[in-house]
């Protein structure tokens, strides 16, 4: 299968995802919803098409996971009986200002890719969509990150360097094409004649930018904590090497003294067995935090760009 296939997402799937998230928000339940993507794969045309989806229960308990498994099997049987695409091609998940990049998301993407190389993850941001910008993005693990995570669940600095994995190429964003049916296109043509009362000069709200900055500062705090752990590890390595050299020097001087006195020198010992290496610091959480910080910076830049343009335009009208 081509590493860069075309990905089509039916508009009905987008409506179901947004409706699922909106229903949960109206019920004042968990705003982070998730579900399964269904569709078909055409290997000849190198096309992956998402044609259907359904939600799952959000919980980490064993009982909820078992309920989700039974629900997925029942949905697949029901869809198969009515001749609807039932093959799983990924999952969707809602996010809050691009905070989806965590260990759970990484595990979910990896599990789906293990089952099917073409699986994708759709990320939907209801808060950004509410501001008038449909936020729907598709991701999958890069090949290097997938192979590395398959071999080892936690990354060290040496592993990242050898495999050339960084926070920038940890995930691969995939362009998605929204595909409409003929009836949907007819409806859009009719809606195009309806008078639009949307105000395109509405200035951006400061609360959105404030929340983004709070999340950005939280990510920087996480990076700072990881740096403290790395500094502590480096100090432990330096102390271990210093103690080892001191032990070897003292041992050599003791053997020289015993030889001068005509005594039998001390037997050689494995120094590495006496001085154990400290446990290396995992870099996976730092990698995920850096990825989230990059997403927050891009989001703030995009938000501020449009806001500055509107402010200059409003200022010219007022003056």
mmCIF file of C-alpha atoms in Angstrom:
data_model
loop_
_atom_site.group_PDB
_atom_site.id
_atom_site.type_symbol
_atom_site.label_atom_id
_atom_site.label_comp_id
_atom_site.label_asym_id
_atom_site.label_seq_id
_atom_site.Cartn_x
_atom_site.Cartn_y
_atom_site.Cartn_z
ATOM 1 C CA UNK A 1 0.000 0.000 0.000
ATOM 2 C CA UNK A 2 1.298 3.444 -0.874
ATOM 3 C CA UNK A 3 2.726 5.439 2.061
ATOM 4 C CA UNK A 4 0.845 8.500 0.813
ATOM 5 C CA UNK A 5 -2.639 7.354 -0.227
ATOM 6 C CA UNK A 6 -5.584 9.636 -0.788
ATOM 7 C CA UNK A 7 -7.877 9.922 2.219
ATOM 8 C CA UNK A 8 -11.548 10.778 1.679
ATOM 9 C CA UNK A 9 -13.900 11.647 4.499
ATOM 10 C CA UNK A 10 -17.623 11.741 3.811
ATOM 11 C CA UNK A 11 -19.451 14.816 5.052
ATOM 12 C CA UNK A 12 -21.917 12.562 6.890
ATOM 13 C CA UNK A 13 -19.045 11.313 9.042
ATOM 14 C CA UNK A 14 -18.097 14.884 9.967
ATOM 15 C CA UNK A 15 -21.720 15.591 10.938
ATOM 16 C CA UNK A 16 -21.814 12.500 13.161
ATOM 17 C CA UNK A 17 -18.549 13.409 14.885
ATOM 18 C CA UNK A 18 -19.645 16.990 15.570
ATOM 19 C CA UNK A 19 -23.095 15.836 16.699
ATOM 20 C CA UNK A 20 -21.611 13.284 19.088
ATOM 21 C CA UNK A 21 -19.365 15.885 20.670
ATOM 22 C CA UNK A 22 -22.140 18.479 20.876
ATOM 23 C CA UNK A 23 -24.517 16.005 22.529
ATOM 24 C CA UNK A 24 -21.938 15.241 25.217
ATOM 25 C CA UNK A 25 -21.364 18.959 25.817
ATOM 26 C CA UNK A 26 -25.110 19.612 26.068
ATOM 27 C CA UNK A 27 -25.400 16.858 28.671
ATOM 28 C CA UNK A 28 -22.480 18.446 30.546
ATOM 29 C CA UNK A 29 -20.625 15.147 30.415
ATOM 30 C CA UNK A 30 -17.022 14.471 29.465
ATOM 31 C CA UNK A 31 -16.233 16.767 26.480
ATOM 32 C CA UNK A 32 -13.549 14.342 25.312
ATOM 33 C CA UNK A 33 -15.402 11.863 23.125
ATOM 34 C CA UNK A 34 -14.042 9.083 20.950
ATOM 35 C CA UNK A 35 -15.323 6.575 18.451
ATOM 36 C CA UNK A 36 -14.487 4.175 15.652
ATOM 37 C CA UNK A 37 -14.035 5.068 11.976
ATOM 38 C CA UNK A 38 -15.323 2.619 9.383
ATOM 39 C CA UNK A 39 -14.760 2.554 5.665
ATOM 40 C CA UNK A 40 -13.009 0.799 2.836
ATOM 41 C CA UNK A 41 -9.583 0.653 1.227
ATOM 42 C CA UNK A 42 -9.005 0.527 -2.512
ATOM 43 C CA UNK A 43 -5.414 -0.639 -2.943
ATOM 44 C CA UNK A 44 -5.516 -0.315 -6.727
ATOM 45 C CA UNK A 45 -6.477 3.365 -6.590
ATOM 46 C CA UNK A 46 -4.506 3.942 -3.353
ATOM 47 C CA UNK A 47 -7.591 5.402 -1.674
ATOM 48 C CA UNK A 48 -8.816 5.143 1.914
ATOM 49 C CA UNK A 49 -12.411 6.292 2.300
ATOM 50 C CA UNK A 50 -14.087 6.851 5.672
ATOM 51 C CA UNK A 51 -17.803 6.278 5.176
ATOM 52 C CA UNK A 52 -19.211 5.664 8.662
ATOM 53 C CA UNK A 53 -18.454 6.053 12.374
ATOM 54 C CA UNK A 54 -19.994 5.383 15.774
ATOM 55 C CA UNK A 55 -19.129 6.577 19.320
ATOM 56 C CA UNK A 56 -17.655 4.631 22.230
ATOM 57 C CA UNK A 57 -17.885 4.945 25.992
ATOM 58 C CA UNK A 58 -15.161 7.100 27.554
ATOM 59 C CA UNK A 59 -13.693 5.249 30.503
ATOM 60 C CA UNK A 60 -10.530 3.368 31.415
ATOM 61 C CA UNK A 61 -12.203 0.761 33.638
ATOM 62 C CA UNK A 62 -12.146 -2.896 32.630
ATOM 63 C CA UNK A 63 -15.936 -3.023 32.622
ATOM 64 C CA UNK A 64 -16.230 -0.084 30.196
ATOM 65 C CA UNK A 65 -13.555 -1.529 27.919
ATOM 66 C CA UNK A 66 -15.452 -4.811 27.783
ATOM 67 C CA UNK A 67 -18.690 -2.951 27.020
ATOM 68 C CA UNK A 68 -16.919 -1.095 24.196
ATOM 69 C CA UNK A 69 -15.617 -4.340 22.713
ATOM 70 C CA UNK A 70 -19.082 -5.903 22.758
ATOM 71 C CA UNK A 71 -20.574 -2.711 21.309
ATOM 72 C CA UNK A 72 -18.036 -2.691 18.465
ATOM 73 C CA UNK A 73 -18.764 -6.325 17.583
ATOM 74 C CA UNK A 74 -22.508 -5.735 17.671
ATOM 75 C CA UNK A 75 -22.205 -2.616 15.477
ATOM 76 C CA UNK A 76 -20.054 -4.467 12.942
ATOM 77 C CA UNK A 77 -22.588 -7.309 12.735
ATOM 78 C CA UNK A 78 -25.473 -4.859 12.340
ATOM 79 C CA UNK A 79 -23.725 -2.823 9.645
ATOM 80 C CA UNK A 80 -22.723 -5.952 7.774
ATOM 81 C CA UNK A 81 -26.312 -7.174 7.760
ATOM 82 C CA UNK A 82 -27.497 -3.974 6.027
ATOM 83 C CA UNK A 83 -24.568 -3.920 3.581
ATOM 84 C CA UNK A 84 -22.750 -0.897 5.090
ATOM 85 C CA UNK A 85 -18.963 -0.655 5.285
ATOM 86 C CA UNK A 86 -17.899 -2.250 8.569
ATOM 87 C CA UNK A 87 -14.099 -2.428 8.249
ATOM 88 C CA UNK A 88 -12.301 -0.416 10.920
ATOM 89 C CA UNK A 89 -9.956 2.156 9.380
ATOM 90 C CA UNK A 90 -9.090 4.162 12.505
ATOM 91 C CA UNK A 91 -10.674 6.165 15.296
ATOM 92 C CA UNK A 92 -11.757 9.717 16.037
ATOM 93 C CA UNK A 93 -11.245 11.735 19.188
ATOM 94 C CA UNK A 94 -12.164 15.202 20.356
ATOM 95 C CA UNK A 95 -9.519 17.474 21.804
ATOM 96 C CA UNK A 96 -9.347 20.696 23.776
ATOM 97 C CA UNK A 97 -7.044 23.226 22.122
ATOM 98 C CA UNK A 98 -4.691 20.570 20.695
ATOM 99 C CA UNK A 99 -4.098 18.747 23.986
ATOM 100 C CA UNK A 100 -4.605 15.325 22.400
ATOM 101 C CA UNK A 101 -0.909 14.478 22.045
ATOM 102 C CA UNK A 102 -0.366 12.319 25.128
ATOM 103 C CA UNK A 103 0.585 8.739 25.982
ATOM 104 C CA UNK A 104 -2.970 7.413 25.600
ATOM 105 C CA UNK A 105 -3.284 8.900 22.116
ATOM 106 C CA UNK A 106 0.082 7.455 21.128
ATOM 107 C CA UNK A 107 -0.931 3.992 22.372
ATOM 108 C CA UNK A 108 -4.251 4.142 20.509
ATOM 109 C CA UNK A 109 -2.627 5.169 17.228
ATOM 110 C CA UNK A 110 0.007 2.456 17.619
ATOM 111 C CA UNK A 111 -2.584 -0.263 18.353
ATOM 112 C CA UNK A 112 -4.606 0.617 15.253
ATOM 113 C CA UNK A 113 -1.490 0.758 13.058
ATOM 114 C CA UNK A 114 -0.447 -2.673 14.280
ATOM 115 C CA UNK A 115 -3.747 -4.046 13.025
ATOM 116 C CA UNK A 116 -3.766 -2.060 9.760
ATOM 117 C CA UNK A 117 -0.972 0.012 8.227
ATOM 118 C CA UNK A 118 -3.430 2.481 6.675
ATOM 119 C CA UNK A 119 -5.303 3.334 9.909
ATOM 120 C CA UNK A 120 -5.667 7.036 10.770
ATOM 121 C CA UNK A 121 -6.757 9.096 13.764
ATOM 122 C CA UNK A 122 -9.192 12.001 13.256
ATOM 123 C CA UNK A 123 -8.856 14.829 15.797
ATOM 124 C CA UNK A 124 -11.769 17.235 16.212
ATOM 125 C CA UNK A 125 -11.588 20.464 18.236
ATOM 126 C CA UNK A 126 -15.109 21.660 19.169
ATOM 127 C CA UNK A 127 -13.890 24.891 20.776
ATOM 128 C CA UNK A 128 -12.086 26.075 17.664
ATOM 129 C CA UNK A 129 -14.987 24.947 15.492
ATOM 130 C CA UNK A 130 -17.363 27.008 17.617
ATOM 131 C CA UNK A 131 -15.337 30.094 16.673
ATOM 132 C CA UNK A 132 -16.132 29.499 13.023
ATOM 133 C CA UNK A 133 -13.166 27.384 11.881
ATOM 134 C CA UNK A 134 -13.784 23.682 11.344
ATOM 135 C CA UNK A 135 -10.899 21.969 13.125
ATOM 136 C CA UNK A 136 -10.589 18.439 11.772
ATOM 137 C CA UNK A 137 -7.132 16.900 11.379
ATOM 138 C CA UNK A 138 -5.860 13.406 10.580
ATOM 139 C CA UNK A 139 -2.724 11.856 12.077
ATOM 140 C CA UNK A 140 -0.731 8.660 12.104
ATOM 141 C CA UNK A 141 2.622 7.646 13.545
ATOM 142 C CA UNK A 142 5.622 8.151 11.309
ATOM 143 C CA UNK A 143 7.381 4.996 10.146
ATOM 144 C CA UNK A 144 10.476 5.687 12.254
ATOM 145 C CA UNK A 145 8.432 6.397 15.391
ATOM 146 C CA UNK A 146 6.254 3.306 14.829
ATOM 147 C CA UNK A 147 9.246 0.972 14.489
ATOM 148 C CA UNK A 148 10.927 2.530 17.510
ATOM 149 C CA UNK A 149 7.822 2.310 19.693
ATOM 150 C CA UNK A 150 7.299 -1.278 18.584
ATOM 151 C CA UNK A 151 10.785 -2.186 19.806
ATOM 152 C CA UNK A 152 10.756 -0.140 23.010
ATOM 153 C CA UNK A 153 7.847 1.570 24.809
ATOM 154 C CA UNK A 154 10.040 4.279 26.310
ATOM 155 C CA UNK A 155 12.622 6.257 24.368
ATOM 156 C CA UNK A 156 16.118 7.193 25.450
ATOM 157 C CA UNK A 157 18.207 9.990 23.974
ATOM 158 C CA UNK A 158 20.436 7.475 22.165
ATOM 159 C CA UNK A 159 17.456 5.707 20.601
ATOM 160 C CA UNK A 160 15.980 8.981 19.358
ATOM 161 C CA UNK A 161 19.316 10.069 17.924
ATOM 162 C CA UNK A 162 20.005 6.751 16.179
ATOM 163 C CA UNK A 163 16.507 6.610 14.626
ATOM 164 C CA UNK A 164 16.386 10.374 13.900
ATOM 165 C CA UNK A 165 13.029 10.773 15.687
ATOM 166 C CA UNK A 166 12.140 14.256 16.929
ATOM 167 C CA UNK A 167 9.001 15.955 18.182
ATOM 168 C CA UNK A 168 8.476 17.298 14.665
ATOM 169 C CA UNK A 169 8.329 13.906 12.925
ATOM 170 C CA UNK A 170 6.784 11.876 15.753
ATOM 171 C CA UNK A 171 3.338 12.145 14.147
ATOM 172 C CA UNK A 172 2.565 12.549 10.475
ATOM 173 C CA UNK A 173 -0.367 14.809 9.618
ATOM 174 C CA UNK A 174 -2.329 13.520 6.669
ATOM 175 C CA UNK A 175 -4.341 15.758 4.306
ATOM 176 C CA UNK A 176 -7.984 14.740 4.185
ATOM 177 C CA UNK A 177 -10.435 15.485 1.377
ATOM 178 C CA UNK A 178 -14.092 15.947 2.337
ATOM 179 C CA UNK A 179 -16.332 14.147 -0.126
ATOM 180 C CA UNK A 180 -20.006 15.027 -0.558
ATOM 181 C CA UNK A 181 -22.772 12.992 -2.059
ATOM 182 C CA UNK A 182 -24.837 14.361 -4.952
ATOM 183 C CA UNK A 183 -27.769 15.186 -2.652
ATOM 184 C CA UNK A 184 -25.432 17.048 -0.295
ATOM 185 C CA UNK A 185 -24.080 19.110 -3.171
ATOM 186 C CA UNK A 186 -27.647 20.027 -4.165
ATOM 187 C CA UNK A 187 -28.384 21.103 -0.603
ATOM 188 C CA UNK A 188 -25.233 23.238 -0.496
ATOM 189 C CA UNK A 189 -26.267 24.950 -3.712
ATOM 190 C CA UNK A 190 -29.643 25.804 -2.190
ATOM 191 C CA UNK A 191 -28.051 27.031 1.027
ATOM 192 C CA UNK A 192 -25.749 29.249 -1.031
ATOM 193 C CA UNK A 193 -28.727 31.427 -1.954
ATOM 194 C CA UNK A 194 -29.702 31.910 1.707
ATOM 195 C CA UNK A 195 -28.664 35.283 3.074
ATOM 196 C CA UNK A 196 -25.688 34.906 5.381
ATOM 197 C CA UNK A 197 -25.882 37.080 8.492
ATOM 198 C CA UNK A 198 -22.448 36.089 9.785
ATOM 199 C CA UNK A 199 -20.255 38.997 10.800
ATOM 200 C CA UNK A 200 -16.819 38.437 9.301
ATOM 201 C CA UNK A 201 -15.436 41.428 11.190
ATOM 202 C CA UNK A 202 -16.010 39.960 14.642
ATOM 203 C CA UNK A 203 -12.821 40.491 16.611
ATOM 204 C CA UNK A 204 -11.207 37.395 18.197
ATOM 205 C CA UNK A 205 -12.037 36.742 21.825
ATOM 206 C CA UNK A 206 -9.289 37.141 24.409
ATOM 207 C CA UNK A 207 -10.488 34.058 26.354
ATOM 208 C CA UNK A 208 -9.420 31.739 23.529
ATOM 209 C CA UNK A 209 -5.944 33.277 23.447
ATOM 210 C CA UNK A 210 -5.744 33.244 27.251
ATOM 211 C CA UNK A 211 -6.552 29.532 27.438
ATOM 212 C CA UNK A 212 -4.003 28.791 24.733
ATOM 213 C CA UNK A 213 -1.335 30.711 26.640
ATOM 214 C CA UNK A 214 -2.185 28.847 29.851
ATOM 215 C CA UNK A 215 -1.761 25.518 28.090
ATOM 216 C CA UNK A 216 1.497 26.727 26.543
ATOM 217 C CA UNK A 217 2.863 27.731 29.948
ATOM 218 C CA UNK A 218 1.781 24.361 31.351
ATOM 219 C CA UNK A 219 3.712 22.601 28.590
ATOM 220 C CA UNK A 220 6.809 24.689 29.344
ATOM 221 C CA UNK A 221 6.545 23.682 33.004
ATOM 222 C CA UNK A 222 6.475 20.023 31.956
ATOM 223 C CA UNK A 223 9.582 20.522 29.817
ATOM 224 C CA UNK A 224 11.296 22.242 32.750
ATOM 225 C CA UNK A 225 10.507 19.290 35.046
ATOM 226 C CA UNK A 226 11.926 16.892 32.457
ATOM 227 C CA UNK A 227 15.084 18.997 32.215
ATOM 228 C CA UNK A 228 15.517 18.777 35.982
ATOM 229 C CA UNK A 229 15.294 14.977 35.755
ATOM 230 C CA UNK A 230 17.869 14.935 32.955
ATOM 231 C CA UNK A 231 20.246 17.167 34.953
ATOM 232 C CA UNK A 232 19.858 14.875 37.961
ATOM 233 C CA UNK A 233 20.633 11.857 35.781
ATOM 234 C CA UNK A 234 23.740 13.509 34.334
ATOM 235 C CA UNK A 235 24.965 14.345 37.849
ATOM 236 C CA UNK A 236 24.441 10.708 38.855
ATOM 237 C CA UNK A 237 26.460 9.534 35.835
ATOM 238 C CA UNK A 238 29.260 11.979 36.650
ATOM 239 C CA UNK A 239 29.314 10.868 40.307
ATOM 240 C CA UNK A 240 29.420 7.205 39.259
ATOM 241 C CA UNK A 241 32.366 7.826 36.923
ATOM 242 C CA UNK A 242 34.193 9.844 39.583
ATOM 243 C CA UNK A 243 33.705 7.159 42.242
ATOM 244 C CA UNK A 244 34.829 4.492 39.775
ATOM 245 C CA UNK A 245 38.047 6.316 38.908
ATOM 246 C CA UNK A 246 38.760 6.954 42.600
ATOM 247 C CA UNK A 247 38.197 3.273 43.404
ATOM 248 C CA UNK A 248 40.512 2.150 40.572
ATOM 249 C CA UNK A 249 43.224 4.572 41.698
ATOM 250 C CA UNK A 250 42.991 3.505 45.356
ATOM 251 C CA UNK A 251 43.038 -0.141 44.333
ATOM 252 C CA UNK A 252 46.154 0.379 42.207
ATOM 253 C CA UNK A 253 47.979 2.176 45.018
ATOM 254 C CA UNK A 254 47.018 -0.601 47.461
ATOM 255 C CA UNK A 255 48.325 -3.301 45.110
ATOM 256 C CA UNK A 256 51.603 -1.390 44.575
ATOM 257 C CA UNK A 257 52.080 -1.154 48.341
ATOM 258 C CA UNK A 258 51.385 -4.862 48.852
ATOM 259 C CA UNK A 259 53.838 -5.809 46.060
ATOM 260 C CA UNK A 260 56.559 -3.685 47.680
ATOM 261 C CA UNK A 261 55.927 -5.457 50.969
ATOM 262 C CA UNK A 262 56.142 -8.852 49.271
ATOM 263 C CA UNK A 263 52.478 -9.623 49.701
ATOM 264 C CA UNK A 264 50.068 -11.066 47.153
ATOM 265 C CA UNK A 265 48.118 -8.278 45.381
ATOM 266 C CA UNK A 266 44.367 -8.101 45.559
ATOM 267 C CA UNK A 267 42.465 -9.986 42.836
ATOM 268 C CA UNK A 268 41.023 -8.020 39.964
ATOM 269 C CA UNK A 269 37.348 -7.187 40.164
ATOM 270 C CA UNK A 270 34.789 -6.120 37.605
ATOM 271 C CA UNK A 271 34.372 -2.444 38.348
ATOM 272 C CA UNK A 272 31.138 -2.254 36.343
ATOM 273 C CA UNK A 273 29.555 -4.778 38.690
ATOM 274 C CA UNK A 274 30.436 -2.642 41.724
ATOM 275 C CA UNK A 275 29.234 0.633 40.203
ATOM 276 C CA UNK A 276 25.894 0.262 38.467
ATOM 277 C CA UNK A 277 24.773 2.726 35.830
ATOM 278 C CA UNK A 278 21.846 4.911 36.922
ATOM 279 C CA UNK A 279 18.534 4.287 35.188
ATOM 280 C CA UNK A 280 18.340 6.430 32.022
ATOM 281 C CA UNK A 281 15.642 9.083 31.818
ATOM 282 C CA UNK A 282 12.871 8.291 29.329
ATOM 283 C CA UNK A 283 12.406 10.964 26.680
ATOM 284 C CA UNK A 284 8.936 10.007 25.470
ATOM 285 C CA UNK A 285 7.048 12.418 27.739
ATOM 286 C CA UNK A 286 9.422 15.230 26.782
ATOM 287 C CA UNK A 287 8.830 14.414 23.128
ATOM 288 C CA UNK A 288 5.048 14.560 23.584
ATOM 289 C CA UNK A 289 5.260 17.799 25.579
ATOM 290 C CA UNK A 290 7.386 19.413 22.870
ATOM 291 C CA UNK A 291 4.867 18.299 20.251
ATOM 292 C CA UNK A 292 2.005 19.880 22.219
ATOM 293 C CA UNK A 293 3.974 23.118 22.689
ATOM 294 C CA UNK A 294 4.566 23.325 18.940
ATOM 295 C CA UNK A 295 0.850 22.835 18.298
ATOM 296 C CA UNK A 296 -0.036 25.581 20.805
ATOM 297 C CA UNK A 297 2.459 27.982 19.192
ATOM 298 C CA UNK A 298 1.079 27.310 15.717
ATOM 299 C CA UNK A 299 -2.470 27.741 16.984
ATOM 300 C CA UNK A 300 -1.660 31.041 18.732
ATOM 301 C CA UNK A 301 0.141 32.325 15.645
ATOM 302 C CA UNK A 302 -2.819 31.495 13.422
ATOM 303 C CA UNK A 303 -5.282 33.078 15.845
ATOM 304 C CA UNK A 304 -3.239 36.263 16.300
ATOM 305 C CA UNK A 305 -2.644 36.718 12.566
ATOM 306 C CA UNK A 306 -6.341 36.895 11.786
ATOM 307 C CA UNK A 307 -6.966 39.073 14.834
ATOM 308 C CA UNK A 308 -4.302 41.632 13.939
ATOM 309 C CA UNK A 309 -5.683 41.947 10.421
ATOM 310 C CA UNK A 310 -9.182 42.614 11.751
ATOM 311 C CA UNK A 311 -7.858 45.121 14.310
ATOM 312 C CA UNK A 312 -6.050 47.128 11.630
ATOM 313 C CA UNK A 313 -9.147 47.025 9.444
ATOM 314 C CA UNK A 314 -11.416 48.119 12.307
ATOM 315 C CA UNK A 315 -8.984 50.906 13.228
ATOM 316 C CA UNK A 316 -8.996 52.242 9.664
ATOM 317 C CA UNK A 317 -12.816 52.308 9.657
ATOM 318 C CA UNK A 318 -12.971 54.144 12.988
ATOM 319 C CA UNK A 319 -10.385 56.713 11.945
#
